[in-house]
PDB file of C-alpha atoms in Angstrom:
ATOM      1  CA  MET Q 466      21.561 235.871 210.028  1.00 48.00           C
ATOM      2  CA  ASN Q 467      19.990 233.499 207.084  1.00 52.00           C
ATOM      3  CA  THR Q 468      22.849 231.617 205.442  1.00 54.00           C
ATOM      4  CA  SER Q 469      21.029 232.319 201.905  1.00 54.00           C
ATOM      5  CA  LEU Q 470      20.935 235.626 202.655  1.00 47.00           C
ATOM      6  CA  ALA Q 471      24.608 236.187 203.383  1.00 48.00           C
ATOM      7  CA  VAL Q 472      25.909 233.862 200.509  1.00 49.00           C
ATOM      8  CA  ALA Q 473      23.818 236.239 197.566  1.00 49.00           C
ATOM      9  CA  ALA Q 474      25.220 239.287 199.616  1.00 51.00           C
ATOM     10  CA  GLU Q 475      28.748 237.848 199.205  1.00 58.00           C
ATOM     11  CA  LYS Q 476      28.119 237.487 195.596  1.00 63.00           C
ATOM     12  CA  ALA Q 477      26.587 240.721 195.127  1.00 68.00           C
ATOM     13  CA  PRO Q 478      28.922 243.460 193.660  1.00 79.00           C
ATOM     14  CA  ALA Q 479      30.075 245.695 196.502  1.00 83.00           C
ATOM     15  CA  LEU Q 480      28.044 248.833 197.554  1.00 85.00           C
ATOM     16  CA  THR Q 481      28.802 252.423 196.826  1.00 85.00           C
ATOM     17  CA  LEU Q 482      28.308 255.194 199.159  1.00 84.00           C
ATOM     18  CA  ALA Q 483      25.525 255.907 196.622  1.00 88.00           C
ATOM     19  CA  ASP Q 484      24.031 252.777 196.685  1.00 88.00           C
ATOM     20  CA  VAL Q 485      23.798 253.051 200.684  1.00 85.00           C
ATOM     21  CA  ARG Q 486      22.185 256.650 200.514  1.00 86.00           C
ATOM     22  CA  ARG Q 487      19.909 255.038 198.021  1.00 89.00           C
ATOM     23  CA  MET Q 488      19.021 251.992 199.934  1.00 87.00           C
ATOM     24  CA  LYS Q 489      18.523 254.200 203.181  1.00 85.00           C
ATOM     25  CA  ILE Q 490      16.184 256.515 201.580  1.00 87.00           C
ATOM     26  CA  SER Q 491      14.049 253.750 200.018  1.00 87.00           C
ATOM     27  CA  LEU Q 492      14.205 251.293 203.111  1.00 86.00           C
ATOM     28  CA  PRO Q 493      12.764 253.134 206.150  1.00 86.00           C
ATOM     29  CA  PRO Q 494      14.250 250.999 208.570  1.00 84.00           C
ATOM     30  CA  LEU Q 495      17.566 251.218 207.536  1.00 83.00           C
ATOM     31  CA  SER Q 496      17.413 255.117 208.702  1.00 82.00           C
ATOM     32  CA  GLY Q 497      15.615 253.787 212.029  1.00 80.00           C
ATOM     33  CA  ALA Q 498      12.044 253.522 211.335  1.00 83.00           C
ATOM     34  CA  TYR Q 499      10.503 250.032 212.491  1.00 84.00           C
ATOM     35  CA  PRO Q 500       9.418 247.646 209.300  1.00 86.00           C
ATOM     36  CA  ARG Q 501       5.654 247.881 208.697  1.00 87.00           C
ATOM     37  CA  THR Q 502       5.283 244.806 206.443  1.00 88.00           C
ATOM     38  CA  ASP Q 503       6.881 241.401 206.141  1.00 87.00           C
ATOM     39  CA  ASP Q 504       8.141 242.249 202.611  1.00 90.00           C
ATOM     40  CA  GLU Q 505       9.900 245.372 204.395  1.00 88.00           C
ATOM     41  CA  VAL Q 506      11.112 242.824 206.798  1.00 86.00           C
ATOM     42  CA  ALA Q 507      12.674 240.720 204.119  1.00 89.00           C
ATOM     43  CA  GLN Q 508      14.094 243.655 202.262  1.00 90.00           C
ATOM     44  CA  THR Q 509      15.775 245.130 205.187  1.00 87.00           C
ATOM     45  CA  ARG Q 510      17.370 241.368 206.084  1.00 87.00           C
ATOM     46  CA  ALA Q 511      18.548 241.210 202.836  1.00 89.00           C
ATOM     47  CA  ALA Q 512      19.854 244.875 202.810  1.00 88.00           C
ATOM     48  CA  ILE Q 513      21.826 244.310 206.057  1.00 87.00           C
ATOM     49  CA  ALA Q 514      23.227 241.283 204.532  1.00 88.00           C
ATOM     50  CA  ARG Q 515      24.740 243.072 201.794  1.00 89.00           C
ATOM     51  CA  LEU Q 516      25.921 246.089 204.037  1.00 87.00           C
ATOM     52  CA  ASP Q 517      27.647 243.748 206.023  1.00 86.00           C
ATOM     53  CA  VAL Q 518      29.620 242.607 203.183  1.00 89.00           C
ATOM     54  CA  PRO Q 519      33.658 242.979 204.188  1.00 90.00           C
ATOM     55  CA  ALA Q 520      35.830 244.720 201.568  1.00 91.00           C
ATOM     56  CA  SER Q 521      38.267 242.576 199.541  1.00 93.00           C
ATOM     57  CA  PRO Q 522      41.410 242.527 200.739  1.00 94.00           C
ATOM     58  CA  ASP Q 523      42.755 243.942 197.147  1.00 94.00           C
ATOM     59  CA  TRP Q 524      39.849 246.689 197.263  1.00 93.00           C
ATOM     60  CA  ILE Q 525      41.301 247.451 200.957  1.00 92.00           C
ATOM     61  CA  LYS Q 526      44.755 248.313 199.861  1.00 93.00           C
ATOM     62  CA  GLY Q 527      44.419 249.934 196.703  1.00 92.00           C
ATOM     63  CA  ARG Q 528      41.913 252.321 198.329  1.00 92.00           C
ATOM     64  CA  ILE Q 529      44.029 252.884 201.352  1.00 90.00           C
ATOM     65  CA  GLY Q 530      46.986 253.495 199.152  1.00 88.00           C
ATOM     66  CA  THR Q 531      45.343 256.489 197.360  1.00 89.00           C
ATOM     67  CA  PHE Q 532      44.157 257.507 200.471  1.00 89.00           C
ATOM     68  CA  LEU Q 533      47.803 257.791 201.851  1.00 86.00           C
ATOM     69  CA  MET Q 534      48.543 260.076 198.603  1.00 86.00           C
ATOM     70  CA  HIS Q 535      47.018 262.929 200.427  1.00 85.00           C
ATOM     71  CA  PHE Q 536      50.046 262.544 203.217  1.00 83.00           C
ATOM     72  CA  TYR Q 537      53.604 262.866 202.222  1.00 71.00           C
ATOM     73  CA  VAL Q 538      55.147 259.857 201.465  1.00 71.00           C
ATOM     74  CA  SER Q 539      58.955 259.148 201.076  1.00 75.00           C
ATOM     75  CA  GLY Q 540      60.027 257.066 198.199  1.00 83.00           C
ATOM     76  CA  LEU Q 541      60.000 253.135 199.710  1.00 84.00           C
ATOM     77  CA  PRO Q 542      60.769 250.125 198.689  1.00 90.00           C
ATOM     78  CA  ALA Q 543      58.259 247.768 196.831  1.00 88.00           C
ATOM     79  CA  PRO Q 544      58.326 245.245 199.822  1.00 92.00           C
ATOM     80  CA  ALA Q 545      57.800 248.077 202.295  1.00 89.00           C
ATOM     81  CA  VAL Q 546      54.880 249.351 200.450  1.00 86.00           C
ATOM     82  CA  ARG Q 547      53.255 245.841 200.279  1.00 90.00           C
ATOM     83  CA  ALA Q 548      53.825 245.303 203.812  1.00 92.00           C
ATOM     84  CA  ILE Q 549      52.002 248.563 204.777  1.00 89.00           C
ATOM     85  CA  SER Q 550      49.232 248.034 202.538  1.00 89.00           C
ATOM     86  CA  ASP Q 551      48.683 244.214 204.418  1.00 92.00           C
ATOM     87  CA  ASP Q 552      48.807 246.242 208.009  1.00 92.00           C
ATOM     88  CA  TRP Q 553      46.218 248.576 206.653  1.00 90.00           C
ATOM     89  CA  ALA Q 554      44.125 245.170 205.172  1.00 91.00           C
ATOM     90  CA  ALA Q 555      44.530 243.134 208.221  1.00 91.00           C
ATOM     91  CA  THR Q 556      43.392 246.229 210.186  1.00 89.00           C
ATOM     92  CA  LEU Q 557      40.155 247.197 208.156  1.00 90.00           C
ATOM     93  CA  GLU Q 558      39.290 243.303 206.633  1.00 89.00           C
ATOM     94  CA  ASP Q 559      35.839 243.294 208.964  1.00 88.00           C
ATOM     95  CA  PHE Q 560      34.787 246.532 207.322  1.00 87.00           C
ATOM     96  CA  PRO Q 561      32.567 246.774 204.335  1.00 89.00           C
ATOM     97  CA  GLN Q 562      33.668 248.692 201.152  1.00 90.00           C
ATOM     98  CA  TRP Q 563      31.145 251.863 201.510  1.00 89.00           C
ATOM     99  CA  ALA Q 564      32.133 252.356 205.492  1.00 87.00           C
ATOM    100  CA  ILE Q 565      36.093 252.181 204.685  1.00 89.00           C
ATOM    101  CA  GLU Q 566      35.066 254.820 201.537  1.00 89.00           C
ATOM    102  CA  ALA Q 567      33.016 256.775 204.046  1.00 87.00           C
ATOM    103  CA  ALA Q 568      35.782 256.884 206.421  1.00 87.00           C
ATOM    104  CA  CYS Q 569      38.296 257.845 204.150  1.00 88.00           C
ATOM    105  CA  LEU Q 570      36.350 260.727 203.001  1.00 88.00           C
ATOM    106  CA  TRP Q 571      35.519 261.984 206.306  1.00 87.00           C
ATOM    107  CA  TRP Q 572      39.225 261.683 207.539  1.00 87.00           C
ATOM    108  CA  ILE Q 573      40.252 264.154 204.937  1.00 87.00           C
ATOM    109  CA  GLY Q 574      36.918 266.354 204.824  1.00 88.00           C
ATOM    110  CA  PRO Q 575      36.296 269.672 206.923  1.00 90.00           C
ATOM    111  CA  ASP Q 576      34.639 267.508 209.437  1.00 88.00           C
ATOM    112  CA  ASN Q 577      37.814 266.138 211.012  1.00 85.00           C
ATOM    113  CA  ASP Q 578      39.704 268.434 213.300  1.00 87.00           C
ATOM    114  CA  LYS Q 579      43.167 266.213 212.430  1.00 83.00           C
ATOM    115  CA  SER Q 580      42.395 266.033 208.708  1.00 82.00           C
ATOM    116  CA  GLY Q 581      45.971 267.075 207.818  1.00 82.00           C
ATOM    117  CA  VAL Q 582      47.574 264.173 210.021  1.00 83.00           C
ATOM    118  CA  LYS Q 583      48.481 261.039 208.710  1.00 83.00           C
ATOM    119  CA  PRO Q 584      46.677 258.016 209.975  1.00 84.00           C
ATOM    120  CA  SER Q 585      48.418 254.693 211.197  1.00 80.00           C
ATOM    121  CA  PRO Q 586      46.698 251.394 210.661  1.00 79.00           C
ATOM    122  CA  ALA Q 587      46.102 251.712 214.755  1.00 71.00           C
ATOM    123  CA  ARG Q 588      44.480 255.218 213.888  1.00 66.00           C
ATOM    124  CA  SER Q 589      42.897 254.404 210.921  1.00 61.00           C
ATOM    125  CA  PRO Q 590      39.786 256.097 209.235  1.00 56.00           C
ATOM    126  CA  ALA Q 591      37.369 253.467 210.524  1.00 56.00           C
ATOM    127  CA  ALA Q 592      39.210 252.832 213.656  1.00 51.00           C
ATOM    128  CA  PRO Q 593      38.728 255.750 216.016  1.00 41.00           C
ATOM    129  CA  ARG Q 594      35.116 256.021 215.217  1.00 46.00           C
ATOM    130  CA  PRO Q 595      31.982 253.455 214.733  1.00 42.00           C
ATOM    131  CA  LYS Q 596      31.318 252.511 211.047  1.00 46.00           C
ATOM    132  CA  PRO Q 597      29.972 255.041 209.437  1.00 47.00           C
ATOM    133  CA  GLY Q 598      26.102 254.610 209.290  1.00 52.00           C
ATOM    134  CA  CYS Q 599      26.239 251.981 211.924  1.00 52.00           C
ATOM    135  CA  CYS Q 600      23.881 253.585 214.450  1.00 51.00           C
ATOM    136  CA  ALA Q 601      20.978 253.341 211.870  1.00 53.00           C
ATOM    137  CA  LEU Q 602      22.037 249.785 210.615  1.00 57.00           C
ATOM    138  CA  GLN Q 603      21.909 248.587 214.038  1.00 58.00           C
ATOM    139  CA  ARG Q 604      18.416 250.035 214.778  1.00 56.00           C
ATOM    140  CA  ALA Q 605      17.505 248.314 211.676  1.00 58.00           C
ATOM    141  CA  ARG Q 606      19.149 245.067 212.300  1.00 59.00           C
ATOM    142  CA  LEU Q 607      17.353 245.047 215.952  1.00 60.00           C
ATOM    143  CA  SER Q 608      14.038 245.625 214.299  1.00 55.00           C
ATOM    144  CA  ALA Q 609      14.150 243.592 211.753  1.00 58.00           C
ATOM    145  CA  GLY Q 610      15.523 240.827 213.623  1.00 60.00           C
ATOM    146  CA  SER Q 611      12.434 239.819 214.909  1.00 53.00           C
ATOM    147  CA  ALA Q 612       9.833 241.850 213.371  1.00 52.00           C
ATOM    148  CA  THR Q 613       6.720 240.718 211.208  1.00 50.00           C
ATOM    149  CA  ALA Q 614       3.536 242.320 209.946  1.00 46.00           C
ATOM    150  CA  THR Q 615       1.781 241.645 212.923  1.00 46.00           C
ATOM    151  CA  THR Q 616       4.078 242.949 215.689  1.00 50.00           C
ATOM    152  CA  ARG Q 617       4.647 246.574 216.751  1.00 50.00           C
ATOM    153  CA  PRO Q 618       7.596 248.507 217.344  1.00 52.00           C
ATOM    154  CA  PRO Q 619       8.986 248.364 221.035  1.00 53.00           C
ATOM    155  CA  SER Q 620       7.292 251.133 223.207  1.00 50.00           C
TER     156      SER Q 620
END
């Protein structure tokens, strides 16, 4: 990845699920289409750089703390709560904020047959399944990786 894109992406505010939905609508390669112009290739590469920025450990700890409130949590001493949140942060440190958010919502939602089961870091909302949106993101990476306006989609 272009180093300047990665640096710019890391400085940008974290993406929300709504941001990701808007990006997929406005940028067809994020939904699996092949880039049509050099400008679309550049925009796709910049979007991928932003989509790949991992969530901060503090954000992960806060989101997982809220997520776990949906399940019974006994009164634990503060050091134990900190240790648990550190475990979750270590497990999810490579995931972007939007993917963790989508996975948490999926876990507690109607599409998860085991939504009543309290997850552990090993069975985290992101771990048992791919990052939400990863298939379209992978296709966008592949199509933008070597594409120019003069190239054609692979047949």
